[in-house]
Amino acid sequence: MIRIADEVRDALERGGAVVALETTLVAHGFPAPDGVEVGLASERAVREAGAVPATVGVLDGEVRVGLTEDELARFTPEARKLGPRDVGVAVAQRVVGATTVGGTLAVARAAGIRFMGTGGLGGVHRGFPNPPDVSADLGQLARTQALVASSGVKSLLDVAATAELLETLGVPVLGFRVDTLPRFYAAAGGPPVSARVEAPEEAAAAARAHWQLGGAGLLVGRPPDESLEVEELIQAALLRAEEQGIRGGAVTPFVLSFLHEASGGETQRVNRDLIVANAGLAGRIAAAYAAT
Ligand code: PSU
Ligand code: MN
């Protein structure tokens, strides 16, 4: 049921560096067809770091780990968004399914992949418990031995509450050369991390020790190179989403496209660049892990 690309399988068999990448970003994170470019650039960044990219999604009744460019282009906005609970059902129903961070981690666990890069982790939505929306990214990270490199938590969420929940779930939150968790588009002002690391080798050693003790997921937060403060726009976007009755998994795509428009494309540029850079960082950490 899981088809692993030859290149990915070879790397896994020899203990080489492999980085899982998601397809929700490709299908729903950017106006089509920009998502495909972001996915391809992320794969290139992983390769430049000395690791093999393994982009994950559901196609033709199979979970696919490692996609060709033509296959990646099938992840259009019509793709179903797949969290951890949805992957098996999407296989059975033979739909095109784009995996979230949580969905991708569920597949990574089954395939034996321990590193992933993304933009921002899902988490606790603002106003919890109204609505009682907590991303399945958190639960899956808590039960998967994998390290996720991101620019923290999506800043349309309650970042502080999400950081608290990560502590509750036993997930180390490492700052990559920072003391606070980045707030996605914005580098500063986030909650404190549980430890700071200065180099990919240090992150890899932390992950190894955590896993040897039976721990599961780790989050590494890397700030965006270009920091953008868009809190007011986020509040406007969330208000608009509420007015229009947009809920659950539809909130993020709605807010991202609102921000992209309201900022004249600036959020989209920062989002793209941070995703690609995080993929590269995941690659460097995976390579450091494989080398020791
Ligand atoms: N961050 C982005 N764009 C996205 C996401 C995060 O900049 O599209 C996606 C990721 O796939 C993440 C998902 O796993 O949003 C979380 O969605 P939800 O809150 O519905 O679980
Ligand atoms: Mn959600």
PDB file of C-alpha atoms and ligand atoms in Angstrom:
ATOM      1  CA  MET A   1       0.000   0.000   0.000  1.00  0.00           C
ATOM      2  CA  ILE A   2       2.999   2.289   0.517  1.00  0.00           C
ATOM      3  CA  ARG A   3       5.096   2.792  -2.605  1.00  0.00           C
ATOM      4  CA  ILE A   4       8.522   4.143  -1.795  1.00  0.00           C
ATOM      5  CA  ALA A   5      10.530   5.623  -4.672  1.00  0.00           C
ATOM      6  CA  ASP A   6      13.705   3.648  -5.480  1.00  0.00           C
ATOM      7  CA  GLU A   7      15.990   6.509  -4.533  1.00  0.00           C
ATOM      8  CA  VAL A   8      14.315   6.892  -1.145  1.00  0.00           C
ATOM      9  CA  ARG A   9      14.331   3.153  -0.483  1.00  0.00           C
ATOM     10  CA  ASP A  10      18.030   2.900  -1.360  1.00  0.00           C
ATOM     11  CA  ALA A  11      18.862   5.747   1.008  1.00  0.00           C
ATOM     12  CA  LEU A  12      16.811   4.230   3.836  1.00  0.00           C
ATOM     13  CA  GLU A  13      18.407   0.811   3.364  1.00  0.00           C
ATOM     14  CA  ARG A  14      21.929   2.192   3.652  1.00  0.00           C
ATOM     15  CA  GLY A  15      21.058   4.431   6.596  1.00  0.00           C
ATOM     16  CA  GLY A  16      21.361   7.562   4.479  1.00  0.00           C
ATOM     17  CA  ALA A  17      19.718  10.923   5.049  1.00  0.00           C
ATOM     18  CA  VAL A  18      16.048  11.196   3.994  1.00  0.00           C
ATOM     19  CA  VAL A  19      13.683  14.129   4.557  1.00  0.00           C
ATOM     20  CA  ALA A  20       9.913  13.802   4.276  1.00  0.00           C
ATOM     21  CA  LEU A  21       8.028  16.739   2.748  1.00  0.00           C
ATOM     22  CA  GLU A  22       4.280  17.343   2.803  1.00  0.00           C
ATOM     23  CA  THR A  23       1.875  17.972  -0.072  1.00  0.00           C
ATOM     24  CA  THR A  24      -0.768  20.060   1.740  1.00  0.00           C
ATOM     25  CA  LEU A  25       1.500  23.065   1.237  1.00  0.00           C
ATOM     26  CA  VAL A  26       1.673  22.279  -2.469  1.00  0.00           C
ATOM     27  CA  ALA A  27      -2.085  21.875  -2.923  1.00  0.00           C
ATOM     28  CA  HIS A  28      -3.514  24.313  -0.393  1.00  0.00           C
ATOM     29  CA  GLY A  29      -0.741  26.579   0.856  1.00  0.00           C
ATOM     30  CA  PHE A  30      -0.250  28.639  -2.325  1.00  0.00           C
ATOM     31  CA  PRO A  31      -2.389  29.724  -5.233  1.00  0.00           C
ATOM     32  CA  ALA A  32      -1.986  27.133  -7.997  1.00  0.00           C
ATOM     33  CA  PRO A  33       0.425  26.504  -9.581  1.00  0.00           C
ATOM     34  CA  ASP A  34       2.861  28.217  -7.196  1.00  0.00           C
ATOM     35  CA  GLY A  35       2.687  25.343  -4.701  1.00  0.00           C
ATOM     36  CA  VAL A  36       4.384  23.000  -7.139  1.00  0.00           C
ATOM     37  CA  GLU A  37       7.319  25.391  -7.492  1.00  0.00           C
ATOM     38  CA  VAL A  38       7.609  25.553  -3.692  1.00  0.00           C
ATOM     39  CA  GLY A  39       7.568  21.762  -3.492  1.00  0.00           C
ATOM     40  CA  LEU A  40      10.264  21.432  -6.151  1.00  0.00           C
ATOM     41  CA  ALA A  41      12.423  24.134  -4.556  1.00  0.00           C
ATOM     42  CA  SER A  42      12.093  22.351  -1.203  1.00  0.00           C
ATOM     43  CA  GLU A  43      13.243  19.104  -2.781  1.00  0.00           C
ATOM     44  CA  ARG A  44      16.254  20.899  -4.296  1.00  0.00           C
ATOM     45  CA  ALA A  45      17.124  22.388  -0.905  1.00  0.00           C
ATOM     46  CA  VAL A  46      17.046  18.927   0.674  1.00  0.00           C
ATOM     47  CA  ARG A  47      19.364  17.593  -2.042  1.00  0.00           C
ATOM     48  CA  GLU A  48      21.775  20.514  -1.721  1.00  0.00           C
ATOM     49  CA  ALA A  49      22.026  19.658   1.974  1.00  0.00           C
ATOM     50  CA  GLY A  50      23.093  16.117   1.108  1.00  0.00           C
ATOM     51  CA  ALA A  51      19.820  14.310   1.775  1.00  0.00           C
ATOM     52  CA  VAL A  52      17.157  12.611  -0.337  1.00  0.00           C
ATOM     53  CA  PRO A  53      13.717  14.273  -0.476  1.00  0.00           C
ATOM     54  CA  ALA A  54      10.666  12.074   0.054  1.00  0.00           C
ATOM     55  CA  THR A  55       7.546  14.049  -0.763  1.00  0.00           C
ATOM     56  CA  VAL A  56       4.471  12.253   0.541  1.00  0.00           C
ATOM     57  CA  GLY A  57       0.920  12.056  -0.783  1.00  0.00           C
ATOM     58  CA  VAL A  58      -1.829   9.671  -1.864  1.00  0.00           C
ATOM     59  CA  LEU A  59      -2.253   8.905  -5.583  1.00  0.00           C
ATOM     60  CA  ASP A  60      -4.138   6.143  -7.415  1.00  0.00           C
ATOM     61  CA  GLY A  61      -4.960   4.134  -4.311  1.00  0.00           C
ATOM     62  CA  GLU A  62      -1.408   4.172  -2.943  1.00  0.00           C
ATOM     63  CA  VAL A  63       0.553   6.106  -0.375  1.00  0.00           C
ATOM     64  CA  ARG A  64       3.473   7.526  -2.310  1.00  0.00           C
ATOM     65  CA  VAL A  65       6.807   8.361  -0.719  1.00  0.00           C
ATOM     66  CA  GLY A  66       8.917  10.252  -3.256  1.00  0.00           C
ATOM     67  CA  LEU A  67       7.216  11.836  -6.255  1.00  0.00           C
ATOM     68  CA  THR A  68       8.225  12.834  -9.777  1.00  0.00           C
ATOM     69  CA  GLU A  69       7.614  16.390 -10.954  1.00  0.00           C
ATOM     70  CA  ASP A  70       4.578  15.275 -12.971  1.00  0.00           C
ATOM     71  CA  GLU A  71       3.165  13.496  -9.951  1.00  0.00           C
ATOM     72  CA  LEU A  72       3.719  16.534  -7.743  1.00  0.00           C
ATOM     73  CA  ALA A  73       1.721  18.607 -10.244  1.00  0.00           C
ATOM     74  CA  ARG A  74      -1.330  16.442  -9.503  1.00  0.00           C
ATOM     75  CA  PHE A  75      -1.617  18.011  -6.050  1.00  0.00           C
ATOM     76  CA  THR A  76      -4.001  20.777  -7.096  1.00  0.00           C
ATOM     77  CA  PRO A  77      -6.470  22.631  -4.852  1.00  0.00           C
ATOM     78  CA  GLU A  78      -8.981  19.842  -5.525  1.00  0.00           C
ATOM     79  CA  ALA A  79      -6.816  17.363  -3.577  1.00  0.00           C
ATOM     80  CA  ARG A  80      -8.276  16.173  -0.294  1.00  0.00           C
ATOM     81  CA  LYS A  81      -6.388  17.466   2.756  1.00  0.00           C
ATOM     82  CA  LEU A  82      -5.202  14.440   4.729  1.00  0.00           C
ATOM     83  CA  GLY A  83      -4.433  14.481   8.417  1.00  0.00           C
ATOM     84  CA  PRO A  84      -3.245  11.310  10.156  1.00  0.00           C
ATOM     85  CA  ARG A  85      -6.739   9.824  10.328  1.00  0.00           C
ATOM     86  CA  ASP A  86      -7.447  10.360   6.657  1.00  0.00           C
ATOM     87  CA  VAL A  87      -4.559   8.637   4.874  1.00  0.00           C
ATOM     88  CA  GLY A  88      -5.854   5.065   4.874  1.00  0.00           C
ATOM     89  CA  VAL A  89      -9.358   6.141   3.890  1.00  0.00           C
ATOM     90  CA  ALA A  90      -7.984   8.185   0.977  1.00  0.00           C
ATOM     91  CA  VAL A  91      -6.078   5.127  -0.241  1.00  0.00           C
ATOM     92  CA  ALA A  92      -9.219   2.992  -0.102  1.00  0.00           C
ATOM     93  CA  GLN A  93     -11.285   5.655  -1.864  1.00  0.00           C
ATOM     94  CA  ARG A  94      -8.567   6.265  -4.474  1.00  0.00           C
ATOM     95  CA  VAL A  95      -8.646  10.050  -4.183  1.00  0.00           C
ATOM     96  CA  VAL A  96      -5.738  12.426  -4.672  1.00  0.00           C
ATOM     97  CA  GLY A  97      -4.750  13.219  -1.105  1.00  0.00           C
ATOM     98  CA  ALA A  98      -2.374  15.916   0.127  1.00  0.00           C
ATOM     99  CA  THR A  99      -0.832  15.096   3.494  1.00  0.00           C
ATOM    100  CA  THR A 100      -0.496  17.674   6.269  1.00  0.00           C
ATOM    101  CA  VAL A 101       2.445  17.629   8.670  1.00  0.00           C
ATOM    102  CA  GLY A 102       0.538  15.091  10.787  1.00  0.00           C
ATOM    103  CA  GLY A 103      -0.458  12.999   7.781  1.00  0.00           C
ATOM    104  CA  THR A 104       3.104  13.083   6.462  1.00  0.00           C
ATOM    105  CA  LEU A 105       4.503  12.052   9.853  1.00  0.00           C
ATOM    106  CA  ALA A 106       2.102   9.109  10.006  1.00  0.00           C
ATOM    107  CA  VAL A 107       3.516   7.908   6.681  1.00  0.00           C
ATOM    108  CA  ALA A 108       7.100   8.712   7.711  1.00  0.00           C
ATOM    109  CA  ARG A 109       6.648   6.508  10.742  1.00  0.00           C
ATOM    110  CA  ALA A 110       5.449   3.616   8.618  1.00  0.00           C
ATOM    111  CA  ALA A 111       8.301   4.125   6.130  1.00  0.00           C
ATOM    112  CA  GLY A 112      11.055   4.653   8.723  1.00  0.00           C
ATOM    113  CA  ILE A 113      11.815   8.291   7.869  1.00  0.00           C
ATOM    114  CA  ARG A 114      12.947  10.416  10.799  1.00  0.00           C
ATOM    115  CA  PHE A 115      13.233  13.950   9.440  1.00  0.00           C
ATOM    116  CA  MET A 116      10.779  16.388   7.930  1.00  0.00           C
ATOM    117  CA  GLY A 117      10.791  20.029   6.858  1.00  0.00           C
ATOM    118  CA  THR A 118       7.772  22.317   6.673  1.00  0.00           C
ATOM    119  CA  GLY A 119       6.600  25.909   7.052  1.00  0.00           C
ATOM    120  CA  GLY A 120       4.639  26.070  10.260  1.00  0.00           C
ATOM    121  CA  LEU A 121       3.296  23.339  12.500  1.00  0.00           C
ATOM    122  CA  GLY A 122      -0.437  23.191  13.214  1.00  0.00           C
ATOM    123  CA  GLY A 123      -1.602  23.621  16.790  1.00  0.00           C
ATOM    124  CA  VAL A 124      -4.160  25.154  19.103  1.00  0.00           C
ATOM    125  CA  HIS A 125      -6.505  27.560  17.332  1.00  0.00           C
ATOM    126  CA  ARG A 126      -7.111  30.978  18.844  1.00  0.00           C
ATOM    127  CA  GLY A 127     -10.150  31.139  21.095  1.00  0.00           C
ATOM    128  CA  PHE A 128      -9.908  27.506  22.210  1.00  0.00           C
ATOM    129  CA  PRO A 129     -12.278  25.916  23.253  1.00  0.00           C
ATOM    130  CA  ASN A 130     -14.443  27.983  20.922  1.00  0.00           C
ATOM    131  CA  PRO A 131     -13.854  26.352  18.506  1.00  0.00           C
ATOM    132  CA  PRO A 132     -12.261  23.225  20.079  1.00  0.00           C
ATOM    133  CA  ASP A 133      -9.831  22.964  17.149  1.00  0.00           C
ATOM    134  CA  VAL A 134      -6.408  21.511  17.862  1.00  0.00           C
ATOM    135  CA  SER A 135      -4.399  20.288  14.881  1.00  0.00           C
ATOM    136  CA  ALA A 136      -3.745  16.565  14.644  1.00  0.00           C
ATOM    137  CA  ASP A 137      -0.146  17.599  13.835  1.00  0.00           C
ATOM    138  CA  LEU A 138       0.470  17.732  17.595  1.00  0.00           C
ATOM    139  CA  GLY A 139      -0.810  14.280  18.468  1.00  0.00           C
ATOM    140  CA  GLN A 140       1.050  12.707  15.569  1.00  0.00           C
ATOM    141  CA  LEU A 141       4.299  14.473  16.439  1.00  0.00           C
ATOM    142  CA  ALA A 142       3.915  13.210  20.006  1.00  0.00           C
ATOM    143  CA  ARG A 143       3.811   9.586  18.811  1.00  0.00           C
ATOM    144  CA  THR A 144       6.338   9.640  15.958  1.00  0.00           C
ATOM    145  CA  GLN A 145      10.099   9.380  16.327  1.00  0.00           C
ATOM    146  CA  ALA A 146      10.818  12.197  13.915  1.00  0.00           C
ATOM    147  CA  LEU A 147      12.313  15.672  13.953  1.00  0.00           C
ATOM    148  CA  VAL A 148      10.372  18.445  12.198  1.00  0.00           C
ATOM    149  CA  ALA A 149      12.166  21.629  11.129  1.00  0.00           C
ATOM    150  CA  SER A 150       9.766  24.561  10.857  1.00  0.00           C
ATOM    151  CA  SER A 151       9.462  28.270  11.505  1.00  0.00           C
ATOM    152  CA  GLY A 152       7.528  27.414  14.632  1.00  0.00           C
ATOM    153  CA  VAL A 153       3.785  27.243  14.722  1.00  0.00           C
ATOM    154  CA  LYS A 154       1.437  28.833  12.186  1.00  0.00           C
ATOM    155  CA  SER A 155       0.956  32.313  13.624  1.00  0.00           C
ATOM    156  CA  LEU A 156      -2.771  32.383  12.926  1.00  0.00           C
ATOM    157  CA  LEU A 157      -2.952  29.974  15.871  1.00  0.00           C
ATOM    158  CA  ASP A 158      -2.508  30.522  19.584  1.00  0.00           C
ATOM    159  CA  VAL A 159       1.254  30.065  19.540  1.00  0.00           C
ATOM    160  CA  ALA A 160       1.714  30.265  23.319  1.00  0.00           C
ATOM    161  CA  ALA A 161      -0.991  27.662  23.985  1.00  0.00           C
ATOM    162  CA  THR A 162       0.523  25.414  21.324  1.00  0.00           C
ATOM    163  CA  ALA A 163       3.946  25.689  22.959  1.00  0.00           C
ATOM    164  CA  GLU A 164       2.378  24.702  26.301  1.00  0.00           C
ATOM    165  CA  LEU A 165       0.699  21.703  24.717  1.00  0.00           C
ATOM    166  CA  LEU A 166       3.977  20.616  23.109  1.00  0.00           C
ATOM    167  CA  GLU A 167       5.472  20.574  26.584  1.00  0.00           C
ATOM    168  CA  THR A 168       2.537  18.549  27.914  1.00  0.00           C
ATOM    169  CA  LEU A 169       3.003  16.060  25.075  1.00  0.00           C
ATOM    170  CA  GLY A 170       6.717  15.674  25.805  1.00  0.00           C
ATOM    171  CA  VAL A 171       7.909  17.222  22.544  1.00  0.00           C
ATOM    172  CA  PRO A 172      11.263  19.047  22.797  1.00  0.00           C
ATOM    173  CA  VAL A 173      11.106  22.465  21.135  1.00  0.00           C
ATOM    174  CA  LEU A 174      14.585  23.422  19.962  1.00  0.00           C
ATOM    175  CA  GLY A 175      15.462  26.904  18.780  1.00  0.00           C
ATOM    176  CA  PHE A 176      17.903  26.911  15.881  1.00  0.00           C
ATOM    177  CA  ARG A 177      20.245  29.700  16.975  1.00  0.00           C
ATOM    178  CA  VAL A 178      17.345  31.391  18.786  1.00  0.00           C
ATOM    179  CA  ASP A 179      15.937  31.381  22.330  1.00  0.00           C
ATOM    180  CA  THR A 180      12.284  31.796  21.379  1.00  0.00           C
ATOM    181  CA  LEU A 181      10.036  29.864  19.043  1.00  0.00           C
ATOM    182  CA  PRO A 182       9.677  31.787  15.762  1.00  0.00           C
ATOM    183  CA  ARG A 183       6.182  32.969  14.927  1.00  0.00           C
ATOM    184  CA  PHE A 184       6.158  31.791  11.343  1.00  0.00           C
ATOM    185  CA  TYR A 185       6.372  35.037   9.299  1.00  0.00           C
ATOM    186  CA  ALA A 186       7.794  36.871  12.318  1.00  0.00           C
ATOM    187  CA  ALA A 187      11.136  35.898  13.836  1.00  0.00           C
ATOM    188  CA  ALA A 188      10.745  37.376  17.310  1.00  0.00           C
ATOM    189  CA  GLY A 189       8.192  37.572  20.104  1.00  0.00           C
ATOM    190  CA  GLY A 190       7.389  33.888  20.481  1.00  0.00           C
ATOM    191  CA  PRO A 191       7.398  31.709  23.624  1.00  0.00           C
ATOM    192  CA  PRO A 192      10.726  30.358  24.948  1.00  0.00           C
ATOM    193  CA  VAL A 193      12.111  27.156  23.479  1.00  0.00           C
ATOM    194  CA  SER A 194      13.029  24.203  25.703  1.00  0.00           C
ATOM    195  CA  ALA A 195      16.645  24.306  24.461  1.00  0.00           C
ATOM    196  CA  ARG A 196      18.723  26.184  21.927  1.00  0.00           C
ATOM    197  CA  VAL A 197      20.990  24.510  19.371  1.00  0.00           C
ATOM    198  CA  GLU A 198      23.683  26.184  17.316  1.00  0.00           C
ATOM    199  CA  ALA A 199      24.329  23.639  14.587  1.00  0.00           C
ATOM    200  CA  PRO A 200      22.705  20.771  12.657  1.00  0.00           C
ATOM    201  CA  GLU A 201      25.060  18.345  14.415  1.00  0.00           C
ATOM    202  CA  GLU A 202      23.780  19.504  17.782  1.00  0.00           C
ATOM    203  CA  ALA A 203      20.154  19.049  16.730  1.00  0.00           C
ATOM    204  CA  ALA A 204      20.971  15.580  15.378  1.00  0.00           C
ATOM    205  CA  ALA A 205      22.673  14.590  18.644  1.00  0.00           C
ATOM    206  CA  ALA A 206      19.687  15.857  20.646  1.00  0.00           C
ATOM    207  CA  ALA A 207      17.297  13.830  18.502  1.00  0.00           C
ATOM    208  CA  ARG A 208      19.395  10.705  18.811  1.00  0.00           C
ATOM    209  CA  ALA A 209      19.541  10.962  22.607  1.00  0.00           C
ATOM    210  CA  HIS A 210      15.805  11.712  22.815  1.00  0.00           C
ATOM    211  CA  TRP A 211      14.977   8.663  20.691  1.00  0.00           C
ATOM    212  CA  GLN A 212      17.359   6.400  22.616  1.00  0.00           C
ATOM    213  CA  LEU A 213      15.392   7.289  25.730  1.00  0.00           C
ATOM    214  CA  GLY A 214      12.156   6.269  24.027  1.00  0.00           C
ATOM    215  CA  GLY A 215      11.067   9.814  23.205  1.00  0.00           C
ATOM    216  CA  ALA A 216       9.175  10.559  20.010  1.00  0.00           C
ATOM    217  CA  GLY A 217       8.827  13.818  18.045  1.00  0.00           C
ATOM    218  CA  LEU A 218      10.992  16.927  18.233  1.00  0.00           C
ATOM    219  CA  LEU A 219      10.336  20.364  16.785  1.00  0.00           C
ATOM    220  CA  VAL A 220      13.180  22.592  15.599  1.00  0.00           C
ATOM    221  CA  GLY A 221      12.234  26.241  15.152  1.00  0.00           C
ATOM    222  CA  ARG A 222      14.204  28.268  12.633  1.00  0.00           C
ATOM    223  CA  PRO A 223      13.271  31.940  12.164  1.00  0.00           C
ATOM    224  CA  PRO A 224      12.472  33.266   8.686  1.00  0.00           C
ATOM    225  CA  ASP A 225      15.397  35.135   7.114  1.00  0.00           C
ATOM    226  CA  GLU A 226      13.109  38.036   6.345  1.00  0.00           C
ATOM    227  CA  SER A 227      10.781  38.738   9.268  1.00  0.00           C
ATOM    228  CA  LEU A 228       7.312  40.107   8.572  1.00  0.00           C
ATOM    229  CA  GLU A 229       4.912  41.414  11.236  1.00  0.00           C
ATOM    230  CA  VAL A 230       1.361  40.751  10.041  1.00  0.00           C
ATOM    231  CA  GLU A 231      -0.579  40.343  13.280  1.00  0.00           C
ATOM    232  CA  GLU A 232      -3.199  42.925  12.290  1.00  0.00           C
ATOM    233  CA  LEU A 233      -3.794  41.242   8.968  1.00  0.00           C
ATOM    234  CA  ILE A 234      -4.090  37.871  10.683  1.00  0.00           C
ATOM    235  CA  GLN A 235      -6.787  39.233  12.977  1.00  0.00           C
ATOM    236  CA  ALA A 236      -8.652  40.669  10.008  1.00  0.00           C
ATOM    237  CA  ALA A 237      -8.371  37.354   8.178  1.00  0.00           C
ATOM    238  CA  LEU A 238      -9.666  35.354  11.150  1.00  0.00           C
ATOM    239  CA  LEU A 239     -12.590  37.739  11.556  1.00  0.00           C
ATOM    240  CA  ARG A 240     -13.455  37.352   7.887  1.00  0.00           C
ATOM    241  CA  ALA A 241     -13.210  33.561   8.156  1.00  0.00           C
ATOM    242  CA  GLU A 242     -15.601  33.573  11.103  1.00  0.00           C
ATOM    243  CA  GLU A 243     -18.066  35.832   9.291  1.00  0.00           C
ATOM    244  CA  GLN A 244     -18.040  33.464   6.351  1.00  0.00           C
ATOM    245  CA  GLY A 245     -18.484  30.393   8.565  1.00  0.00           C
ATOM    246  CA  ILE A 246     -15.156  28.848   7.540  1.00  0.00           C
ATOM    247  CA  ARG A 247     -14.098  26.125   9.967  1.00  0.00           C
ATOM    248  CA  GLY A 248     -11.716  23.265  10.599  1.00  0.00           C
ATOM    249  CA  GLY A 249      -9.254  22.335   7.911  1.00  0.00           C
ATOM    250  CA  ALA A 250     -10.501  25.110   5.619  1.00  0.00           C
ATOM    251  CA  VAL A 251      -9.314  27.886   7.954  1.00  0.00           C
ATOM    252  CA  THR A 252      -5.601  27.780   7.115  1.00  0.00           C
ATOM    253  CA  PRO A 253      -5.967  27.905   3.313  1.00  0.00           C
ATOM    254  CA  PHE A 254      -8.486  30.737   3.661  1.00  0.00           C
ATOM    255  CA  VAL A 255      -6.295  32.790   5.991  1.00  0.00           C
ATOM    256  CA  LEU A 256      -3.138  32.219   3.922  1.00  0.00           C
ATOM    257  CA  SER A 257      -4.793  33.386   0.725  1.00  0.00           C
ATOM    258  CA  PHE A 258      -6.321  36.389   2.523  1.00  0.00           C
ATOM    259  CA  LEU A 259      -2.854  37.335   3.805  1.00  0.00           C
ATOM    260  CA  HIS A 260      -1.252  36.803   0.438  1.00  0.00           C
ATOM    261  CA  GLU A 261      -3.709  39.236  -1.121  1.00  0.00           C
ATOM    262  CA  ALA A 262      -3.817  41.773   1.686  1.00  0.00           C
ATOM    263  CA  SER A 263      -0.016  41.965   1.894  1.00  0.00           C
ATOM    264  CA  GLY A 264       0.428  42.340  -1.848  1.00  0.00           C
ATOM    265  CA  GLY A 265       2.156  38.968  -2.079  1.00  0.00           C
ATOM    266  CA  GLU A 266       4.660  39.651   0.698  1.00  0.00           C
ATOM    267  CA  THR A 267       3.461  36.884   3.014  1.00  0.00           C
ATOM    268  CA  GLN A 268       3.563  34.452   0.140  1.00  0.00           C
ATOM    269  CA  ARG A 269       7.184  35.307  -0.632  1.00  0.00           C
ATOM    270  CA  VAL A 270       8.245  34.997   3.016  1.00  0.00           C
ATOM    271  CA  ASN A 271       6.239  31.786   3.391  1.00  0.00           C
ATOM    272  CA  ARG A 272       7.858  30.258   0.325  1.00  0.00           C
ATOM    273  CA  ASP A 273      11.364  31.187   1.361  1.00  0.00           C
ATOM    274  CA  LEU A 274      10.978  29.904   4.912  1.00  0.00           C
ATOM    275  CA  ILE A 275       9.551  26.583   3.707  1.00  0.00           C
ATOM    276  CA  VAL A 276      12.488  26.060   1.356  1.00  0.00           C
ATOM    277  CA  ALA A 277      15.024  27.078   4.006  1.00  0.00           C
ATOM    278  CA  ASN A 278      13.443  24.752   6.578  1.00  0.00           C
ATOM    279  CA  ALA A 279      13.600  21.878   4.100  1.00  0.00           C
ATOM    280  CA  GLY A 280      17.298  22.651   3.720  1.00  0.00           C
ATOM    281  CA  LEU A 281      17.801  22.702   7.473  1.00  0.00           C
ATOM    282  CA  ALA A 282      15.987  19.365   7.844  1.00  0.00           C
ATOM    283  CA  GLY A 283      18.351  18.036   5.168  1.00  0.00           C
ATOM    284  CA  ARG A 284      21.425  19.272   7.012  1.00  0.00           C
ATOM    285  CA  ILE A 285      20.236  17.737  10.289  1.00  0.00           C
ATOM    286  CA  ALA A 286      19.364  14.451   8.564  1.00  0.00           C
ATOM    287  CA  ALA A 287      22.794  14.420   6.919  1.00  0.00           C
ATOM    288  CA  ALA A 288      24.503  15.091  10.240  1.00  0.00           C
ATOM    289  CA  TYR A 289      22.503  12.274  11.849  1.00  0.00           C
ATOM    290  CA  ALA A 290      23.398   9.828   9.070  1.00  0.00           C
ATOM    291  CA  ALA A 291      27.088  10.753   9.325  1.00  0.00           C
ATOM    292  CA  THR A 292      27.405   9.727  12.991  1.00  0.00           C
TER     293      THR A 292
HETATM  294  N1  PSU B   1       1.560  26.115   7.239  1.00  0.00           N
HETATM  295  C1  PSU B   1       1.487  26.797   6.068  1.00  0.00           C
HETATM  296  N2  PSU B   1       0.661  26.342   5.116  1.00  0.00           N
HETATM  297  C2  PSU B   1      -0.066  25.208   5.292  1.00  0.00           C
HETATM  298  C3  PSU B   1       0.049  24.473   6.513  1.00  0.00           C
HETATM  299  C4  PSU B   1       0.878  24.979   7.458  1.00  0.00           C
HETATM  300  O1  PSU B   1       2.128  27.806   5.874  1.00  0.00           O
HETATM  301  O2  PSU B   1      -0.797  24.823   4.368  1.00  0.00           O
HETATM  302  C5  PSU B   1      -0.703  23.183   6.672  1.00  0.00           C
HETATM  303  C6  PSU B   1       0.255  22.080   7.100  1.00  0.00           C
HETATM  304  O3  PSU B   1       0.070  21.002   6.217  1.00  0.00           O
HETATM  305  C7  PSU B   1      -0.199  21.713   8.489  1.00  0.00           C
HETATM  306  C8  PSU B   1      -1.659  21.965   8.361  1.00  0.00           C
HETATM  307  O4  PSU B   1       0.096  20.393   8.827  1.00  0.00           O
HETATM  308  O5  PSU B   1      -1.690  23.220   7.685  1.00  0.00           O
HETATM  309  C9  PSU B   1      -2.396  21.977   9.665  1.00  0.00           C
HETATM  310  O6  PSU B   1      -3.742  22.074   9.368  1.00  0.00           O
HETATM  311  P1  PSU B   1      -4.855  21.832  10.495  1.00  0.00           P
HETATM  312  O7  PSU B   1      -4.791  23.021  11.388  1.00  0.00           O
HETATM  313  O8  PSU B   1      -6.137  21.766   9.733  1.00  0.00           O
HETATM  314  O9  PSU B   1      -4.512  20.550  11.174  1.00  0.00           O
HETATM  315 MN    MN B   2      -6.958  23.029  12.581  1.00  0.00          MN
END
